[in-house]
Amino acid sequence: MAKKKRRKSKKKLRQQRLLWLIGGLLFLVIVASIVSETVIYQKQQTQSENTDRAQKVAWINQLAPYARELQEKYHVIASISIAQAILESDWNTSTLATQYHNLYGIKADTGQKSVVLPTKEYENGQWITIQGRFAAYSSWQESMKAHAMLLYRGTSWNTNQYQHVLAAKDYTTAAQALTQDGYATDPSYAKKLITIIQTWHLDRFDVPTK
């Protein structure tokens, strides 16, 4: 009777060991699968990030030559022109940029081709959404030129409105002057522009000022 019990006990022990072995193998398979999926996901993320960065660099390089040309003619520092286009259009992905070639959120003058879209303004210490009438352009080049001319000629009510932007000798001073001269209501506008310029080294496109 004791031998039968020992045999049953050994058989049960072997069965338990077999179950433990199977369980261990299943655990290793699951871990390997998770690791594999993680590696694949990280690789896809890296590829996506690399593609996104390459597209952004290509767009910057597309804008840069014309930004330099406009700086020489209208005295708007090239890195400021590019950084504003990036910030205002969210890397050329906004509706205003993709459908109406308006990279800078420039409002329409009376009689000018335009479109009405919702926009955010910072008023009395808080963000509010309003309906704005924005200029519609036929090309991004037209938009860049309109932006440069706006800063160069000022507004209809103040031809010297952006005098501090035009007088700036570097992008930091120019970015701060945009807020000072009332281009944007966002209190962190200058900081955002400076961060974009420094992150993407946009100052390499600036024409040396005299």
GROMACS .gro file of N, CA and C in nm, residues 29-185:
model
  471
   29VAL      N    1   0.736   3.251  -2.386
   29VAL     CA    2   0.679   3.284  -2.517
   29VAL      C    3   0.606   3.418  -2.511
   30ILE      N    4   0.528   3.437  -2.404
   30ILE     CA    5   0.453   3.562  -2.388
   30ILE      C    6   0.549   3.681  -2.374
   31VAL      N    7   0.652   3.664  -2.290
   31VAL     CA    8   0.751   3.771  -2.271
   31VAL      C    9   0.821   3.804  -2.402
   32ALA      N   10   0.860   3.699  -2.476
   32ALA     CA   11   0.929   3.720  -2.603
   32ALA      C   12   0.839   3.793  -2.702
   33SER      N   13   0.709   3.757  -2.700
   33SER     CA   14   0.614   3.823  -2.790
   33SER      C   15   0.599   3.971  -2.755
   34ILE      N   16   0.591   4.000  -2.624
   34ILE     CA   17   0.578   4.139  -2.580
   34ILE      C   18   0.702   4.220  -2.617
   35VAL      N   19   0.819   4.162  -2.594
   35VAL     CA   20   0.944   4.229  -2.628
   35VAL      C   21   0.952   4.257  -2.778
   36SER      N   22   0.913   4.155  -2.856
   36SER     CA   23   0.917   4.168  -3.002
   36SER      C   24   0.824   4.280  -3.049
   37GLU      N   25   0.701   4.282  -2.993
   37GLU     CA   26   0.605   4.386  -3.030
   37GLU      C   27   0.653   4.524  -2.989
   38THR      N   28   0.719   4.530  -2.872
   38THR     CA   29   0.772   4.659  -2.825
   38THR      C   30   0.882   4.710  -2.917
   39VAL      N   31   0.970   4.619  -2.956
   39VAL     CA   32   1.079   4.657  -3.047
   39VAL      C   33   1.023   4.705  -3.181
   40ILE      N   34   0.924   4.632  -3.232
   40ILE     CA   35   0.862   4.670  -3.360
   40ILE      C   36   0.796   4.808  -3.348
   41TYR      N   37   0.724   4.829  -3.237
   41TYR     CA   38   0.656   4.959  -3.214
   41TYR      C   39   0.757   5.072  -3.205
   42GLN      N   40   0.865   5.050  -3.129
   42GLN     CA   41   0.968   5.153  -3.114
   42GLN      C   42   1.034   5.183  -3.249
   43LYS      N   43   1.055   5.078  -3.327
   43LYS     CA   44   1.115   5.097  -3.459
   43LYS      C   45   1.023   5.177  -3.549
   44GLN      N   46   0.892   5.146  -3.544
   44GLN     CA   47   0.795   5.220  -3.623
   44GLN      C   48   0.787   5.365  -3.579
   45GLN      N   49   0.792   5.387  -3.446
   45GLN     CA   50   0.789   5.522  -3.392
   45GLN      C   51   0.910   5.601  -3.439
   46THR      N   52   1.027   5.538  -3.434
   46THR     CA   53   1.150   5.605  -3.478
   46THR      C   54   1.143   5.639  -3.626
   47GLN      N   55   1.094   5.545  -3.706
   47GLN     CA   56   1.080   5.570  -3.849
   47GLN      C   57   0.983   5.683  -3.876
   48SER      N   58   0.872   5.684  -3.799
   48SER     CA   59   0.773   5.790  -3.815
   48SER      C   60   0.831   5.926  -3.776
   49GLU      N   61   0.906   5.928  -3.665
   49GLU     CA   62   0.969   6.052  -3.620
   49GLU      C   63   1.073   6.101  -3.721
   50ASN      N   64   1.149   6.009  -3.776
   50ASN     CA   65   1.251   6.046  -3.875
   50ASN      C   66   1.185   6.103  -4.001
   51THR      N   67   1.074   6.040  -4.042
   51THR     CA   68   1.002   6.088  -4.160
   51THR      C   69   0.944   6.226  -4.135
   52ASP      N   70   0.887   6.244  -4.016
   52ASP     CA   71   0.829   6.374  -3.979
   52ASP      C   72   0.936   6.482  -3.977
   53ARG      N   73   1.050   6.451  -3.918
   53ARG     CA   74   1.159   6.549  -3.911
   53ARG      C   75   1.210   6.583  -4.051
   54ALA      N   76   1.224   6.481  -4.136
   54ALA     CA   77   1.272   6.503  -4.272
   54ALA      C   78   1.176   6.594  -4.350
   55GLN      N   79   1.046   6.574  -4.330
   55GLN     CA   80   0.947   6.658  -4.396
   55GLN      C   81   0.954   6.801  -4.348
   56LYS      N   82   0.976   6.819  -4.218
   56LYS     CA   83   0.986   6.954  -4.163
   56LYS      C   84   1.112   7.025  -4.214
   57VAL      N   85   1.222   6.952  -4.217
   57VAL     CA   86   1.347   7.011  -4.267
   57VAL      C   87   1.331   7.051  -4.414
   58ALA      N   88   1.264   6.965  -4.492
   58ALA     CA   89   1.243   6.995  -4.634
   58ALA      C   90   1.158   7.121  -4.650
   59TRP      N   91   1.058   7.138  -4.565
   59TRP     CA   92   0.973   7.257  -4.574
   59TRP      C   93   1.050   7.382  -4.536
   60ILE      N   94   1.132   7.372  -4.432
   60ILE     CA   95   1.215   7.486  -4.392
   60ILE      C   96   1.307   7.526  -4.508
   61ASN      N   97   1.369   7.428  -4.569
   61ASN     CA   98   1.460   7.456  -4.679
   61ASN      C   99   1.389   7.514  -4.801
   62GLN      N  100   1.261   7.484  -4.813
   62GLN     CA  101   1.181   7.541  -4.922
   62GLN      C  102   1.155   7.690  -4.897
   63LEU      N  103   1.128   7.725  -4.771
   63LEU     CA  104   1.096   7.863  -4.738
   63LEU      C  105   1.219   7.952  -4.728
   64ALA      N  106   1.330   7.895  -4.688
   64ALA     CA  107   1.449   7.974  -4.653
   64ALA      C  108   1.500   8.069  -4.762
   65PRO      N  109   1.517   8.024  -4.886
   65PRO     CA  110   1.571   8.118  -4.987
   65PRO      C  111   1.484   8.242  -5.006
   66TYR      N  112   1.352   8.223  -5.005
   66TYR     CA  113   1.263   8.338  -5.024
   66TYR      C  114   1.262   8.426  -4.899
   67ALA      N  115   1.276   8.363  -4.782
   67ALA     CA  116   1.283   8.441  -4.657
   67ALA      C  117   1.405   8.530  -4.658
   68ARG      N  118   1.517   8.481  -4.708
   68ARG     CA  119   1.639   8.562  -4.717
   68ARG      C  120   1.620   8.677  -4.817
   69GLU      N  121   1.555   8.645  -4.927
   69GLU     CA  122   1.528   8.748  -5.028
   69GLU      C  123   1.440   8.859  -4.970
   70LEU      N  124   1.340   8.819  -4.894
   70LEU     CA  125   1.250   8.917  -4.834
   70LEU      C  126   1.321   8.999  -4.726
   71GLN      N  127   1.414   8.937  -4.654
   71GLN     CA  128   1.489   9.011  -4.553
   71GLN      C  129   1.570   9.123  -4.619
   72GLU      N  130   1.633   9.092  -4.729
   72GLU     CA  131   1.714   9.191  -4.798
   72GLU      C  132   1.629   9.307  -4.850
   73LYS      N  133   1.505   9.279  -4.885
   73LYS     CA  134   1.419   9.382  -4.943
   73LYS      C  135   1.335   9.456  -4.838
   74TYR      N  136   1.285   9.381  -4.737
   74TYR     CA  137   1.192   9.442  -4.642
   74TYR      C  138   1.244   9.444  -4.497
   75HIS      N  139   1.363   9.392  -4.474
   75HIS     CA  140   1.431   9.399  -4.344
   75HIS      C  141   1.364   9.316  -4.234
   76VAL      N  142   1.289   9.213  -4.274
   76VAL     CA  143   1.232   9.120  -4.176
   76VAL      C  144   1.328   9.001  -4.168
   77ILE      N  145   1.387   8.981  -4.051
   77ILE     CA  146   1.489   8.877  -4.035
   77ILE      C  147   1.434   8.741  -4.079
   78ALA      N  148   1.513   8.671  -4.161
   78ALA     CA  149   1.467   8.547  -4.224
   78ALA      C  150   1.421   8.442  -4.122
   79SER      N  151   1.496   8.425  -4.014
   79SER     CA  152   1.458   8.323  -3.916
   79SER      C  153   1.325   8.356  -3.850
   80ILE      N  154   1.296   8.485  -3.835
   80ILE     CA  155   1.168   8.528  -3.779
   80ILE      C  156   1.055   8.494  -3.876
   81SER      N  157   1.077   8.521  -4.003
   81SER     CA  158   0.977   8.491  -4.106
   81SER      C  159   0.945   8.341  -4.109
   82ILE      N  160   1.049   8.259  -4.103
   82ILE     CA  161   1.029   8.113  -4.108
   82ILE      C  162   0.963   8.063  -3.980
   83ALA      N  163   1.012   8.111  -3.866
   83ALA     CA  164   0.958   8.067  -3.737
   83ALA      C  165   0.811   8.105  -3.722
   84GLN      N  166   0.775   8.224  -3.768
   84GLN     CA  167   0.634   8.264  -3.761
   84GLN      C  168   0.548   8.176  -3.851
   85ALA      N  169   0.600   8.142  -3.967
   85ALA     CA  170   0.525   8.052  -4.057
   85ALA      C  171   0.502   7.917  -3.990
   86ILE      N  172   0.605   7.866  -3.923
   86ILE     CA  173   0.595   7.737  -3.854
   86ILE      C  174   0.491   7.745  -3.742
   87LEU      N  175   0.502   7.848  -3.660
   87LEU     CA  176   0.415   7.861  -3.544
   87LEU      C  177   0.270   7.889  -3.584
   88GLU      N  178   0.251   7.984  -3.674
   88GLU     CA  179   0.115   8.025  -3.710
   88GLU      C  180   0.040   7.917  -3.790
   89SER      N  181   0.114   7.842  -3.872
   89SER     CA  182   0.049   7.742  -3.958
   89SER      C  183   0.058   7.601  -3.901
   90ASP      N  184   0.123   7.587  -3.784
   90ASP     CA  185   0.147   7.454  -3.725
   90ASP      C  186   0.212   7.362  -3.827
   91TRP      N  187   0.326   7.409  -3.876
   91TRP     CA  188   0.404   7.334  -3.975
   91TRP      C  189   0.325   7.308  -4.104
   92ASN      N  190   0.256   7.412  -4.147
   92ASN     CA  191   0.183   7.404  -4.274
   92ASN      C  192   0.074   7.297  -4.273
   93THR      N  193   0.011   7.277  -4.158
   93THR     CA  194  -0.096   7.177  -4.147
   93THR      C  195  -0.232   7.240  -4.117
   94SER      N  196  -0.236   7.367  -4.082
   94SER     CA  197  -0.364   7.430  -4.048
   94SER      C  198  -0.452   7.444  -4.173
   95THR      N  199  -0.580   7.455  -4.152
   95THR     CA  200  -0.674   7.475  -4.263
   95THR      C  201  -0.641   7.602  -4.340
   96LEU      N  202  -0.607   7.707  -4.267
   96LEU     CA  203  -0.575   7.835  -4.329
   96LEU      C  204  -0.453   7.823  -4.420
   97ALA      N  205  -0.356   7.742  -4.379
   97ALA     CA  206  -0.234   7.724  -4.458
   97ALA      C  207  -0.254   7.629  -4.575
   98THR      N  208  -0.315   7.515  -4.550
   98THR     CA  209  -0.326   7.413  -4.654
   98THR      C  210  -0.426   7.447  -4.763
   99GLN      N  211  -0.535   7.518  -4.726
   99GLN     CA  212  -0.639   7.547  -4.824
   99GLN      C  213  -0.634   7.690  -4.879
  100TYR      N  214  -0.572   7.781  -4.799
  100TYR     CA  215  -0.574   7.922  -4.841
  100TYR      C  216  -0.435   7.985  -4.844
  101HIS      N  217  -0.332   7.905  -4.826
  101HIS     CA  218  -0.192   7.949  -4.838
  101HIS      C  219  -0.157   8.065  -4.745
  102ASN      N  220  -0.231   8.081  -4.639
  102ASN     CA  221  -0.202   8.188  -4.542
  102ASN      C  222  -0.121   8.126  -4.428
  103LEU      N  223   0.010   8.149  -4.428
  103LEU     CA  224   0.099   8.087  -4.330
  103LEU      C  225   0.108   8.165  -4.199
  104TYR      N  226   0.057   8.288  -4.197
  104TYR     CA  227   0.082   8.376  -4.084
  104TYR      C  228  -0.043   8.422  -4.009
  105GLY      N  229  -0.156   8.374  -4.047
  105GLY     CA  230  -0.279   8.417  -3.981
  105GLY      C  231  -0.309   8.564  -4.005
  106ILE      N  232  -0.270   8.615  -4.122
  106ILE     CA  233  -0.292   8.757  -4.153
  106ILE      C  234  -0.440   8.781  -4.183
  107LYS      N  235  -0.494   8.883  -4.118
  107LYS     CA  236  -0.634   8.919  -4.139
  107LYS      C  237  -0.651   8.990  -4.274
  108ALA      N  238  -0.769   8.978  -4.331
  108ALA     CA  239  -0.796   9.033  -4.464
  108ALA      C  240  -0.830   9.181  -4.457
  109ASP      N  241  -0.783   9.255  -4.556
  109ASP     CA  242  -0.823   9.394  -4.572
  109ASP      C  243  -0.958   9.399  -4.641
  110THR      N  244  -1.023   9.515  -4.637
  110THR     CA  245  -1.152   9.534  -4.703
  110THR      C  246  -1.140   9.508  -4.852
  111GLY      N  247  -1.227   9.423  -4.905
  111GLY     CA  248  -1.227   9.393  -5.047
  111GLY      C  249  -1.129   9.284  -5.088
  112GLN      N  250  -1.047   9.238  -4.994
  112GLN     CA  251  -0.949   9.134  -5.025
  112GLN      C  252  -1.014   8.996  -5.020
  113LYS      N  253  -0.968   8.905  -5.106
  113LYS     CA  254  -1.017   8.768  -5.102
  113LYS      C  255  -0.992   8.712  -4.963
  114SER      N  256  -1.095   8.652  -4.903
  114SER     CA  257  -1.082   8.612  -4.763
  114SER      C  258  -1.164   8.489  -4.730
  115VAL      N  259  -1.145   8.441  -4.608
  115VAL     CA  260  -1.221   8.328  -4.556
  115VAL      C  261  -1.241   8.351  -4.406
  116VAL      N  262  -1.356   8.310  -4.355
  116VAL     CA  263  -1.385   8.325  -4.212
  116VAL      C  264  -1.363   8.191  -4.144
  117LEU      N  265  -1.276   8.192  -4.041
  117LEU     CA  266  -1.244   8.070  -3.968
  117LEU      C  267  -1.234   8.101  -3.818
  118PRO      N  268  -1.259   8.002  -3.733
  118PRO     CA  269  -1.243   8.025  -3.589
  118PRO      C  270  -1.095   8.040  -3.553
  119THR      N  271  -1.067   8.127  -3.459
  119THR     CA  272  -0.929   8.148  -3.414
  119THR      C  273  -0.930   8.184  -3.267
  120LYS      N  274  -0.818   8.161  -3.201
  120LYS     CA  275  -0.807   8.191  -3.058
  120LYS      C  276  -0.732   8.322  -3.037
  121GLU      N  277  -0.783   8.403  -2.946
  121GLU     CA  278  -0.720   8.529  -2.908
  121GLU      C  279  -0.707   8.532  -2.756
  122TYR      N  280  -0.600   8.596  -2.710
  122TYR     CA  281  -0.577   8.606  -2.566
  122TYR      C  282  -0.624   8.743  -2.519
  123GLU      N  283  -0.731   8.744  -2.442
  123GLU     CA  284  -0.789   8.869  -2.395
  123GLU      C  285  -0.821   8.861  -2.246
  124ASN      N  286  -0.785   8.967  -2.175
  124ASN     CA  287  -0.814   8.977  -2.031
  124ASN      C  288  -0.769   8.854  -1.953
  125GLY      N  289  -0.650   8.806  -1.989
  125GLY     CA  290  -0.591   8.696  -1.914
  125GLY      C  291  -0.643   8.558  -1.946
  126GLN      N  292  -0.719   8.544  -2.055
  126GLN     CA  293  -0.769   8.412  -2.091
  126GLN      C  294  -0.785   8.398  -2.243
  127TRP      N  295  -0.784   8.273  -2.288
  127TRP     CA  296  -0.801   8.245  -2.430
  127TRP      C  297  -0.949   8.238  -2.464
  128ILE      N  298  -0.987   8.303  -2.575
  128ILE     CA  299  -1.125   8.296  -2.623
  128ILE      C  300  -1.122   8.261  -2.771
  129THR      N  301  -1.227   8.201  -2.819
  129THR     CA  302  -1.239   8.166  -2.961
  129THR      C  303  -1.332   8.265  -3.030
  130ILE      N  304  -1.284   8.323  -3.140
  130ILE     CA  305  -1.365   8.417  -3.217
  130ILE      C  306  -1.364   8.374  -3.364
  131GLN      N  307  -1.450   8.434  -3.442
  131GLN     CA  308  -1.451   8.412  -3.587
  131GLN      C  309  -1.371   8.524  -3.653
  132GLY      N  310  -1.263   8.488  -3.720
  132GLY     CA  311  -1.178   8.588  -3.784
  132GLY      C  312  -1.187   8.582  -3.935
  133ARG      N  313  -1.174   8.698  -3.999
  133ARG     CA  314  -1.173   8.702  -4.146
  133ARG      C  315  -1.027   8.712  -4.190
  134PHE      N  316  -0.978   8.605  -4.252
  134PHE     CA  317  -0.838   8.595  -4.289
  134PHE      C  318  -0.818   8.609  -4.440
  135ALA      N  319  -0.701   8.660  -4.475
  135ALA     CA  320  -0.666   8.674  -4.616
  135ALA      C  321  -0.644   8.537  -4.679
  136ALA      N  322  -0.685   8.523  -4.804
  136ALA     CA  323  -0.663   8.399  -4.880
  136ALA      C  324  -0.568   8.431  -4.994
  137TYR      N  325  -0.464   8.350  -5.009
  137TYR     CA  326  -0.361   8.376  -5.110
  137TYR      C  327  -0.356   8.263  -5.213
  138SER      N  328  -0.293   8.291  -5.324
  138SER     CA  329  -0.284   8.191  -5.432
  138SER      C  330  -0.161   8.101  -5.417
  139SER      N  331  -0.066   8.140  -5.331
  139SER     CA  332   0.055   8.061  -5.312
  139SER      C  333   0.120   8.096  -5.179
  140TRP      N  334   0.209   8.010  -5.131
  140TRP     CA  335   0.278   8.039  -5.006
  140TRP      C  336   0.374   8.156  -5.023
  141GLN      N  337   0.428   8.173  -5.144
  141GLN     CA  338   0.516   8.287  -5.169
  141GLN      C  339   0.441   8.419  -5.152
  142GLU      N  340   0.318   8.422  -5.201
  142GLU     CA  341   0.236   8.543  -5.187
  142GLU      C  342   0.210   8.572  -5.039
  143SER      N  343   0.189   8.466  -4.963
  143SER     CA  344   0.166   8.482  -4.819
  143SER      C  345   0.290   8.537  -4.750
  144MET      N  346   0.408   8.485  -4.784
  144MET     CA  347   0.532   8.532  -4.721
  144MET      C  348   0.558   8.678  -4.756
  145LYS      N  349   0.532   8.714  -4.879
  145LYS     CA  350   0.553   8.854  -4.920
  145LYS      C  351   0.456   8.946  -4.848
  146ALA      N  352   0.330   8.904  -4.835
  146ALA     CA  353   0.231   8.985  -4.766
  146ALA      C  354   0.270   9.006  -4.620
  147HIS      N  355   0.326   8.903  -4.559
  147HIS     CA  356   0.371   8.913  -4.420
  147HIS      C  357   0.485   9.014  -4.408
  148ALA      N  358   0.583   9.004  -4.498
  148ALA     CA  359   0.697   9.096  -4.495
  148ALA      C  360   0.652   9.241  -4.519
  149MET      N  361   0.560   9.258  -4.613
  149MET     CA  362   0.512   9.393  -4.646
  149MET      C  363   0.428   9.451  -4.532
  150LEU      N  364   0.356   9.365  -4.461
  150LEU     CA  365   0.278   9.411  -4.346
  150LEU      C  366   0.371   9.470  -4.240
  151LEU      N  367   0.478   9.397  -4.211
  151LEU     CA  368   0.572   9.446  -4.111
  151LEU      C  369   0.648   9.570  -4.161
  152TYR      N  370   0.675   9.572  -4.291
  152TYR     CA  371   0.752   9.682  -4.349
  152TYR      C  372   0.669   9.810  -4.361
  153ARG      N  373   0.544   9.798  -4.402
  153ARG     CA  374   0.459   9.915  -4.425
  153ARG      C  375   0.370   9.949  -4.307
  154GLY      N  376   0.357   9.856  -4.213
  154GLY     CA  377   0.269   9.881  -4.100
  154GLY      C  378   0.124   9.861  -4.137
  155THR      N  379   0.036   9.901  -4.048
  155THR     CA  380  -0.108   9.886  -4.070
  155THR      C  381  -0.166  10.015  -4.127
  156SER      N  382  -0.293  10.008  -4.170
  156SER     CA  383  -0.359  10.125  -4.227
  156SER      C  384  -0.377  10.235  -4.123
  157TRP      N  385  -0.380  10.198  -3.996
  157TRP     CA  386  -0.398  10.298  -3.891
  157TRP      C  387  -0.265  10.341  -3.825
  158ASN      N  388  -0.156  10.267  -3.858
  158ASN     CA  389  -0.026  10.304  -3.801
  158ASN      C  390   0.085  10.248  -3.889
  159THR      N  391   0.137  10.332  -3.977
  159THR     CA  392   0.240  10.286  -4.071
  159THR      C  393   0.372  10.250  -4.002
  160ASN      N  394   0.390  10.295  -3.880
  160ASN     CA  395   0.513  10.265  -3.805
  160ASN      C  396   0.491  10.160  -3.697
  161GLN      N  397   0.384  10.084  -3.708
  161GLN     CA  398   0.349   9.991  -3.601
  161GLN      C  399   0.459   9.890  -3.570
  162TYR      N  400   0.528   9.841  -3.673
  162TYR     CA  401   0.629   9.737  -3.651
  162TYR      C  402   0.771   9.790  -3.664
  163GLN      N  403   0.791   9.915  -3.629
  163GLN     CA  404   0.921   9.978  -3.642
  163GLN      C  405   1.028   9.908  -3.558
  164HIS      N  406   0.992   9.855  -3.441
  164HIS     CA  407   1.089   9.788  -3.356
  164HIS      C  408   1.131   9.652  -3.414
  165VAL      N  409   1.038   9.588  -3.485
  165VAL     CA  410   1.069   9.460  -3.551
  165VAL      C  411   1.171   9.485  -3.662
  166LEU      N  412   1.147   9.588  -3.740
  166LEU     CA  413   1.235   9.620  -3.853
  166LEU      C  414   1.372   9.668  -3.806
  167ALA      N  415   1.376   9.733  -3.691
  167ALA     CA  416   1.503   9.787  -3.640
  167ALA      C  417   1.587   9.682  -3.569
  168ALA      N  418   1.528   9.567  -3.538
  168ALA     CA  419   1.600   9.462  -3.463
  168ALA      C  420   1.719   9.410  -3.542
  169LYS      N  421   1.830   9.385  -3.473
  169LYS     CA  422   1.951   9.334  -3.536
  169LYS      C  423   1.968   9.184  -3.519
  170ASP      N  424   1.884   9.123  -3.438
  170ASP     CA  425   1.892   8.978  -3.416
  170ASP      C  426   1.751   8.923  -3.391
  171TYR      N  427   1.739   8.792  -3.402
  171TYR     CA  428   1.606   8.731  -3.395
  171TYR      C  429   1.543   8.742  -3.256
  172THR      N  430   1.625   8.742  -3.151
  172THR     CA  431   1.570   8.753  -3.015
  172THR      C  432   1.500   8.888  -2.996
  173THR      N  433   1.567   8.994  -3.037
  173THR     CA  434   1.509   9.128  -3.026
  173THR      C  435   1.386   9.141  -3.115
  174ALA      N  436   1.393   9.084  -3.234
  174ALA     CA  437   1.281   9.091  -3.327
  174ALA      C  438   1.159   9.016  -3.273
  175ALA      N  439   1.183   8.899  -3.213
  175ALA     CA  440   1.072   8.820  -3.157
  175ALA      C  441   1.002   8.897  -3.045
  176GLN      N  442   1.080   8.958  -2.960
  176GLN     CA  443   1.022   9.037  -2.850
  176GLN      C  444   0.949   9.160  -2.904
  177ALA      N  445   1.003   9.217  -3.012
  177ALA     CA  446   0.941   9.336  -3.071
  177ALA      C  447   0.806   9.304  -3.134
  178LEU      N  448   0.788   9.184  -3.181
  178LEU     CA  449   0.659   9.146  -3.238
  178LEU      C  450   0.547   9.155  -3.134
  179THR      N  451   0.579   9.114  -3.012
  179THR     CA  452   0.482   9.128  -2.902
  179THR      C  453   0.467   9.274  -2.864
  180GLN      N  454   0.579   9.343  -2.854
  180GLN     CA  455   0.577   9.485  -2.818
  180GLN      C  456   0.494   9.567  -2.916
  181ASP      N  457   0.508   9.535  -3.043
  181ASP     CA  458   0.439   9.612  -3.147
  181ASP      C  459   0.298   9.561  -3.177
  182GLY      N  460   0.254   9.459  -3.105
  182GLY     CA  461   0.116   9.415  -3.115
  182GLY      C  462   0.082   9.319  -3.227
  183TYR      N  463   0.181   9.241  -3.274
  183TYR     CA  464   0.150   9.146  -3.381
  183TYR      C  465   0.059   9.034  -3.330
  184ALA      N  466   0.087   8.986  -3.208
  184ALA     CA  467   0.010   8.874  -3.152
  184ALA      C  468  -0.032   8.904  -3.009
  185THR      N  469  -0.143   8.845  -2.966
  185THR     CA  470  -0.192   8.866  -2.829
  185THR      C  471  -0.135   8.764  -2.731
   0.00000   0.00000   0.00000
